PDB file of C-alpha atoms and ligand atoms in Angstrom:
ATOM      1  CA  MET A 111     106.626   1.121 165.611  1.00  0.00           C
ATOM      2  CA  LYS A 112     104.631   4.409 165.465  1.00  0.00           C
ATOM      3  CA  LYS A 113     104.191   6.070 162.108  1.00  0.00           C
ATOM      4  CA  ARG A 114     105.921   9.299 161.687  1.00  0.00           C
ATOM      5  CA  VAL A 115     103.910  12.317 160.525  1.00  0.00           C
ATOM      6  CA  ALA A 116     105.391  15.628 159.156  1.00  0.00           C
ATOM      7  CA  ILE A 117     102.914  18.525 159.176  1.00  0.00           C
ATOM      8  CA  LEU A 118     103.391  21.450 156.808  1.00  0.00           C
ATOM      9  CA  ILE A 119     101.909  24.761 157.651  1.00  0.00           C
ATOM     10  CA  SER A 120     102.028  28.317 156.563  1.00  0.00           C
ATOM     11  CA  GLY A 121      99.920  30.135 159.053  1.00  0.00           C
ATOM     12  CA  SER A 122      98.270  29.807 162.523  1.00  0.00           C
ATOM     13  CA  GLY A 123      98.278  26.008 162.550  1.00  0.00           C
ATOM     14  CA  SER A 124      95.145  25.125 164.190  1.00  0.00           C
ATOM     15  CA  ASN A 125      94.685  21.957 162.107  1.00  0.00           C
ATOM     16  CA  MET A 126      98.325  21.165 162.932  1.00  0.00           C
ATOM     17  CA  ILE A 127      97.326  21.420 166.584  1.00  0.00           C
ATOM     18  CA  ALA A 128      94.348  19.338 166.136  1.00  0.00           C
ATOM     19  CA  LEU A 129      96.358  16.626 164.476  1.00  0.00           C
ATOM     20  CA  ALA A 130      99.283  16.752 166.891  1.00  0.00           C
ATOM     21  CA  GLU A 131      96.975  16.545 170.011  1.00  0.00           C
ATOM     22  CA  SER A 132      95.166  13.656 168.429  1.00  0.00           C
ATOM     23  CA  MET A 133      98.539  11.585 168.106  1.00  0.00           C
ATOM     24  CA  ARG A 134      98.840  10.620 171.748  1.00  0.00           C
ATOM     25  CA  GLY A 135      98.363   7.438 173.720  1.00  0.00           C
ATOM     26  CA  ASP A 136      97.527   4.374 171.627  1.00  0.00           C
ATOM     27  CA  HIS A 137      97.304   6.373 168.424  1.00  0.00           C
ATOM     28  CA  PRO A 138      99.410   4.645 165.813  1.00  0.00           C
ATOM     29  CA  ALA A 139     101.352   7.777 164.870  1.00  0.00           C
ATOM     30  CA  ARG A 140     103.385  10.612 166.276  1.00  0.00           C
ATOM     31  CA  PRO A 141     104.314  14.104 164.793  1.00  0.00           C
ATOM     32  CA  CYS A 142     107.971  14.070 163.739  1.00  0.00           C
ATOM     33  CA  LEU A 143     108.089  17.626 162.173  1.00  0.00           C
ATOM     34  CA  VAL A 144     106.199  20.803 161.729  1.00  0.00           C
ATOM     35  CA  LEU A 145     107.515  22.686 158.817  1.00  0.00           C
ATOM     36  CA  SER A 146     106.564  26.110 157.575  1.00  0.00           C
ATOM     37  CA  ASN A 147     107.458  28.076 154.395  1.00  0.00           C
ATOM     38  CA  SER A 148     106.986  31.227 156.454  1.00  0.00           C
ATOM     39  CA  PRO A 149     109.212  32.280 159.554  1.00  0.00           C
ATOM     40  CA  LEU A 150     106.186  34.224 160.649  1.00  0.00           C
ATOM     41  CA  ALA A 151     103.745  31.374 160.950  1.00  0.00           C
ATOM     42  CA  GLY A 152     102.154  31.417 164.406  1.00  0.00           C
ATOM     43  CA  GLY A 153     101.984  27.474 164.387  1.00  0.00           C
ATOM     44  CA  LEU A 154     105.780  27.180 164.810  1.00  0.00           C
ATOM     45  CA  ALA A 155     105.692  28.444 168.337  1.00  0.00           C
ATOM     46  CA  LYS A 156     102.675  26.305 169.084  1.00  0.00           C
ATOM     47  CA  ALA A 157     104.530  23.314 167.707  1.00  0.00           C
ATOM     48  CA  GLN A 158     107.627  23.913 169.779  1.00  0.00           C
ATOM     49  CA  ALA A 159     105.298  24.333 172.933  1.00  0.00           C
ATOM     50  CA  LEU A 160     104.099  20.757 172.062  1.00  0.00           C
ATOM     51  CA  GLY A 161     107.690  19.583 171.860  1.00  0.00           C
ATOM     52  CA  ILE A 162     107.584  18.891 168.190  1.00  0.00           C
ATOM     53  CA  PRO A 163     110.598  19.563 166.071  1.00  0.00           C
ATOM     54  CA  THR A 164     110.092  22.524 163.710  1.00  0.00           C
ATOM     55  CA  ALA A 165     111.806  23.886 160.611  1.00  0.00           C
ATOM     56  CA  VAL A 166     111.394  26.724 158.313  1.00  0.00           C
ATOM     57  CA  VAL A 167     112.105  26.764 154.601  1.00  0.00           C
ATOM     58  CA  ASP A 168     111.350  30.265 153.574  1.00  0.00           C
ATOM     59  CA  HIS A 169     110.074  30.303 150.054  1.00  0.00           C
ATOM     60  CA  ARG A 170     110.897  33.963 149.425  1.00  0.00           C
ATOM     61  CA  PRO A 171     114.685  33.689 148.645  1.00  0.00           C
ATOM     62  CA  HIS A 172     113.626  31.095 145.971  1.00  0.00           C
ATOM     63  CA  LYS A 173     111.372  33.354 144.160  1.00  0.00           C
ATOM     64  CA  GLY A 174     111.046  32.120 140.549  1.00  0.00           C
ATOM     65  CA  ASP A 175     112.953  28.950 141.564  1.00  0.00           C
ATOM     66  CA  ARG A 176     110.478  26.336 142.666  1.00  0.00           C
ATOM     67  CA  ALA A 177     112.730  23.430 142.220  1.00  0.00           C
ATOM     68  CA  GLY A 178     115.309  25.117 144.598  1.00  0.00           C
ATOM     69  CA  PHE A 179     112.611  25.708 147.145  1.00  0.00           C
ATOM     70  CA  GLU A 180     111.529  22.049 146.760  1.00  0.00           C
ATOM     71  CA  THR A 181     115.052  20.663 147.122  1.00  0.00           C
ATOM     72  CA  GLU A 182     115.353  22.418 150.386  1.00  0.00           C
ATOM     73  CA  LEU A 183     111.873  21.353 151.505  1.00  0.00           C
ATOM     74  CA  LEU A 184     112.686  17.634 150.600  1.00  0.00           C
ATOM     75  CA  ALA A 185     116.008  17.839 152.608  1.00  0.00           C
ATOM     76  CA  ARG A 186     114.265  18.901 155.853  1.00  0.00           C
ATOM     77  CA  ILE A 187     111.510  16.442 155.267  1.00  0.00           C
ATOM     78  CA  GLU A 188     113.815  13.498 154.568  1.00  0.00           C
ATOM     79  CA  GLU A 189     115.878  14.386 157.746  1.00  0.00           C
ATOM     80  CA  ALA A 190     112.685  13.696 159.700  1.00  0.00           C
ATOM     81  CA  GLY A 191     111.874  10.569 157.907  1.00  0.00           C
ATOM     82  CA  PRO A 192     108.031  10.785 157.878  1.00  0.00           C
ATOM     83  CA  ASP A 193     105.745   7.990 156.715  1.00  0.00           C
ATOM     84  CA  LEU A 194     102.969  10.452 156.060  1.00  0.00           C
ATOM     85  CA  ILE A 195     102.890  14.174 155.178  1.00  0.00           C
ATOM     86  CA  ALA A 196      99.933  16.264 156.211  1.00  0.00           C
ATOM     87  CA  LEU A 197      99.488  19.569 154.503  1.00  0.00           C
ATOM     88  CA  ALA A 198      97.648  21.701 157.106  1.00  0.00           C
ATOM     89  CA  GLY A 199      97.028  25.293 155.648  1.00  0.00           C
ATOM     90  CA  PHE A 200     100.300  24.965 153.604  1.00  0.00           C
ATOM     91  CA  MET A 201      99.907  27.695 151.053  1.00  0.00           C
ATOM     92  CA  ARG A 202     102.505  26.767 148.393  1.00  0.00           C
ATOM     93  CA  VAL A 203     101.705  24.741 145.336  1.00  0.00           C
ATOM     94  CA  LEU A 204     103.867  21.709 144.983  1.00  0.00           C
ATOM     95  CA  THR A 205     105.231  20.308 141.645  1.00  0.00           C
ATOM     96  CA  GLY A 206     104.185  17.089 140.233  1.00  0.00           C
ATOM     97  CA  ASP A 207     107.719  15.729 140.795  1.00  0.00           C
ATOM     98  CA  PHE A 208     107.594  16.508 144.594  1.00  0.00           C
ATOM     99  CA  VAL A 209     104.203  15.124 144.895  1.00  0.00           C
ATOM    100  CA  ALA A 210     105.070  11.927 143.225  1.00  0.00           C
ATOM    101  CA  ARG A 211     107.686  11.073 145.766  1.00  0.00           C
ATOM    102  CA  PHE A 212     104.947  10.907 148.512  1.00  0.00           C
ATOM    103  CA  GLU A 213     102.155   9.282 146.359  1.00  0.00           C
ATOM    104  CA  GLY A 214      99.666   7.950 148.581  1.00  0.00           C
ATOM    105  CA  ARG A 215     101.395   9.323 151.697  1.00  0.00           C
ATOM    106  CA  MET A 216     100.559  12.885 151.454  1.00  0.00           C
ATOM    107  CA  LEU A 217      97.204  14.449 152.639  1.00  0.00           C
ATOM    108  CA  ASN A 218      95.622  17.960 152.330  1.00  0.00           C
ATOM    109  CA  ILE A 219      92.681  19.661 154.066  1.00  0.00           C
ATOM    110  CA  HIS A 220      90.731  22.003 151.894  1.00  0.00           C
ATOM    111  CA  PRO A 221      87.931  24.219 153.024  1.00  0.00           C
ATOM    112  CA  SER A 222      85.201  23.289 150.541  1.00  0.00           C
ATOM    113  CA  LEU A 223      83.225  20.319 149.485  1.00  0.00           C
ATOM    114  CA  LEU A 224      85.479  19.186 146.746  1.00  0.00           C
ATOM    115  CA  PRO A 225      85.303  18.989 143.709  1.00  0.00           C
ATOM    116  CA  LYS A 226      83.579  22.338 144.319  1.00  0.00           C
ATOM    117  CA  TYR A 227      85.783  25.416 144.803  1.00  0.00           C
ATOM    118  CA  LYS A 228      89.290  24.357 144.280  1.00  0.00           C
ATOM    119  CA  GLY A 229      91.924  27.096 145.011  1.00  0.00           C
ATOM    120  CA  LEU A 230      91.319  30.086 147.118  1.00  0.00           C
ATOM    121  CA  ASP A 231      88.358  32.193 148.524  1.00  0.00           C
ATOM    122  CA  THR A 232      86.297  29.044 148.854  1.00  0.00           C
ATOM    123  CA  HIS A 233      83.767  30.304 151.394  1.00  0.00           C
ATOM    124  CA  ALA A 234      82.975  33.541 149.395  1.00  0.00           C
ATOM    125  CA  ARG A 235      82.528  31.574 146.190  1.00  0.00           C
ATOM    126  CA  ALA A 236      80.102  29.076 147.966  1.00  0.00           C
ATOM    127  CA  ILE A 237      78.110  32.049 149.363  1.00  0.00           C
ATOM    128  CA  ALA A 238      78.136  33.856 145.897  1.00  0.00           C
ATOM    129  CA  ALA A 239      76.892  30.724 144.302  1.00  0.00           C
ATOM    130  CA  GLY A 240      73.923  30.588 146.445  1.00  0.00           C
ATOM    131  CA  ASP A 241      74.923  27.114 147.998  1.00  0.00           C
ATOM    132  CA  THR A 242      73.010  25.930 151.068  1.00  0.00           C
ATOM    133  CA  GLU A 243      75.773  23.950 152.364  1.00  0.00           C
ATOM    134  CA  ALA A 244      79.599  24.118 152.608  1.00  0.00           C
ATOM    135  CA  GLY A 245      82.377  22.206 154.407  1.00  0.00           C
ATOM    136  CA  CYS A 246      85.887  20.810 154.100  1.00  0.00           C
ATOM    137  CA  THR A 247      87.485  17.915 152.529  1.00  0.00           C
ATOM    138  CA  VAL A 248      90.481  15.720 153.339  1.00  0.00           C
ATOM    139  CA  HIS A 249      92.108  14.256 150.240  1.00  0.00           C
ATOM    140  CA  GLU A 250      95.287  12.685 149.063  1.00  0.00           C
ATOM    141  CA  VAL A 251      97.632  15.132 147.223  1.00  0.00           C
ATOM    142  CA  THR A 252      98.127  14.509 143.545  1.00  0.00           C
ATOM    143  CA  ALA A 253      99.845  16.574 140.831  1.00  0.00           C
ATOM    144  CA  ALA A 254      96.572  18.552 140.105  1.00  0.00           C
ATOM    145  CA  LEU A 255      95.585  21.135 142.671  1.00  0.00           C
ATOM    146  CA  ASP A 256      92.952  19.976 145.259  1.00  0.00           C
ATOM    147  CA  ASP A 257      92.086  17.140 143.185  1.00  0.00           C
ATOM    148  CA  GLY A 258      93.220  13.739 144.726  1.00  0.00           C
ATOM    149  CA  PRO A 259      91.048  10.924 146.033  1.00  0.00           C
ATOM    150  CA  ILE A 260      88.764  12.105 148.792  1.00  0.00           C
ATOM    151  CA  LEU A 261      89.319  10.532 152.224  1.00  0.00           C
ATOM    152  CA  GLY A 262      86.755  12.579 154.163  1.00  0.00           C
ATOM    153  CA  GLN A 263      84.104  15.307 154.051  1.00  0.00           C
ATOM    154  CA  ALA A 264      82.406  17.368 156.751  1.00  0.00           C
ATOM    155  CA  ARG A 265      79.373  19.593 155.930  1.00  0.00           C
ATOM    156  CA  VAL A 266      77.866  22.571 157.598  1.00  0.00           C
ATOM    157  CA  PRO A 267      74.886  24.676 156.636  1.00  0.00           C
ATOM    158  CA  ILE A 268      75.323  28.138 154.997  1.00  0.00           C
ATOM    159  CA  LEU A 269      73.085  30.653 156.713  1.00  0.00           C
ATOM    160  CA  SER A 270      71.196  33.522 154.912  1.00  0.00           C
ATOM    161  CA  ASP A 271      73.302  36.267 156.683  1.00  0.00           C
ATOM    162  CA  ASP A 272      76.697  34.250 156.397  1.00  0.00           C
ATOM    163  CA  THR A 273      79.850  36.067 155.297  1.00  0.00           C
ATOM    164  CA  ALA A 274      82.925  34.429 154.278  1.00  0.00           C
ATOM    165  CA  GLU A 275      84.264  35.027 157.780  1.00  0.00           C
ATOM    166  CA  THR A 276      81.310  33.480 159.641  1.00  0.00           C
ATOM    167  CA  LEU A 277      81.214  30.626 157.371  1.00  0.00           C
ATOM    168  CA  ALA A 278      84.864  29.957 157.940  1.00  0.00           C
ATOM    169  CA  ALA A 279      84.329  29.983 161.510  1.00  0.00           C
ATOM    170  CA  ARG A 280      81.626  27.308 161.187  1.00  0.00           C
ATOM    171  CA  VAL A 281      83.795  25.140 158.935  1.00  0.00           C
ATOM    172  CA  LEU A 282      86.996  25.274 160.945  1.00  0.00           C
ATOM    173  CA  PRO A 283      85.962  23.209 163.892  1.00  0.00           C
ATOM    174  CA  MET A 284      84.779  20.738 161.403  1.00  0.00           C
ATOM    175  CA  GLU A 285      88.181  20.626 159.974  1.00  0.00           C
ATOM    176  CA  HIS A 286      89.656  20.028 163.368  1.00  0.00           C
ATOM    177  CA  ALA A 287      87.273  16.907 163.777  1.00  0.00           C
ATOM    178  CA  LEU A 288      87.623  15.511 160.355  1.00  0.00           C
ATOM    179  CA  TYR A 289      91.376  15.710 159.840  1.00  0.00           C
ATOM    180  CA  PRO A 290      92.428  13.826 162.899  1.00  0.00           C
ATOM    181  CA  ALA A 291      89.691  11.200 162.190  1.00  0.00           C
ATOM    182  CA  VAL A 292      90.934  10.552 158.622  1.00  0.00           C
ATOM    183  CA  LEU A 293      94.659  10.372 159.698  1.00  0.00           C
ATOM    184  CA  ARG A 294      93.675   7.815 162.389  1.00  0.00           C
ATOM    185  CA  ARG A 295      91.798   5.652 159.887  1.00  0.00           C
ATOM    186  CA  LEU A 296      94.547   6.043 157.390  1.00  0.00           C
ATOM    187  CA  CYS A 297      97.099   4.867 159.900  1.00  0.00           C
ATOM    188  CA  ASP A 298      94.977   1.823 160.413  1.00  0.00           C
ATOM    189  CA  GLY A 299      95.283   1.276 156.651  1.00  0.00           C
ATOM    190  CA  ASN A 300      91.752   2.244 155.811  1.00  0.00           C
ATOM    191  CA  ARG A 301      91.149   4.598 152.897  1.00  0.00           C
ATOM    192  CA  ALA A 302      87.382   4.523 152.970  1.00  0.00           C
ATOM    193  CA  PRO A 303      86.044   8.137 153.113  1.00  0.00           C
ATOM    194  CA  ILE A 304      84.715   9.413 156.469  1.00  0.00           C
ATOM    195  CA  TYR A 305      81.756  11.611 156.134  1.00  0.00           C
ATOM    196  CA  LEU A 306      80.783  14.092 159.199  1.00  0.00           C
ATOM    197  CA  PRO A 307      78.566  14.865 160.894  1.00  0.00           C
TER     198      PRO A 307
HETATM  199  C1  GRF B 605      92.103  26.054 156.833  1.00  0.00           C
HETATM  200  O1  GRF B 605      90.889  26.551 156.765  1.00  0.00           O
HETATM  201  C2  GRF B 605      92.579  25.034 155.852  1.00  0.00           C
HETATM  202  O2  GRF B 605      91.528  24.447 155.300  1.00  0.00           O
HETATM  203  C3  GRF B 605      93.073  26.255 154.801  1.00  0.00           C
HETATM  204  O3  GRF B 605      93.621  27.038 155.520  1.00  0.00           O
HETATM  205  C4  GRF B 605      93.200  27.200 156.856  1.00  0.00           C
HETATM  206  C5  GRF B 605      94.578  26.993 157.753  1.00  0.00           C
HETATM  207  O4  GRF B 605      94.174  27.116 158.949  1.00  0.00           O
HETATM  208  N1  GRF B 605      93.750  25.562 153.649  1.00  0.00           N
HETATM  209  P1  GRF B 605      95.184  26.714 160.190  1.00  0.00           P
HETATM  210  O5  GRF B 605      96.500  27.330 159.798  1.00  0.00           O
HETATM  211  O6  GRF B 605      95.037  25.203 160.298  1.00  0.00           O
HETATM  212  O7  GRF B 605      94.548  27.230 161.390  1.00  0.00           O
END
């Protein structure tokens, strides 16, 4: 039986594509759902083109009512019956109650070398701090933001003329390599962190 993976996105979905395209052939998992909190997410059409079921739970009608948003989110996810949930550029903070339901089964990719630079604007903060390297981290999702056990990290150099944009462009291909590698290893029951390159 293949494991079922739900992928949650908010934007262009390039990490979602990397994950979905990795789940082919003898891979032990298959994507069962791509869900976005934004109807405008470019990744939705890309998922449909790959034949993956999609859903939208728009957070905006639930402004100020996180529980209402998460109730709807949970309903769509449970319909798809995933074994694992991969957050891939999903830009909503989830409550501890929601996260607890999927303890050990929900992953996230964050564009920094955690524990550095939790939250937003990671690349600009790494440059401003004078760091000489940056990267990305795949971790288990826990109630605290960008804080769960680390399952993998990939590093890139920061160059003297880097901007947040040029650094992001160097990190993103590493995200696309790291996230599928971690997913594959996790599906095989191995939570030992992967370090790239
Ligand atoms: C990635 O950099 C991811 O690490 C961050 O948001 C970006 C999403 O990109 N959380 P995409 O939607 O996967 O193209």
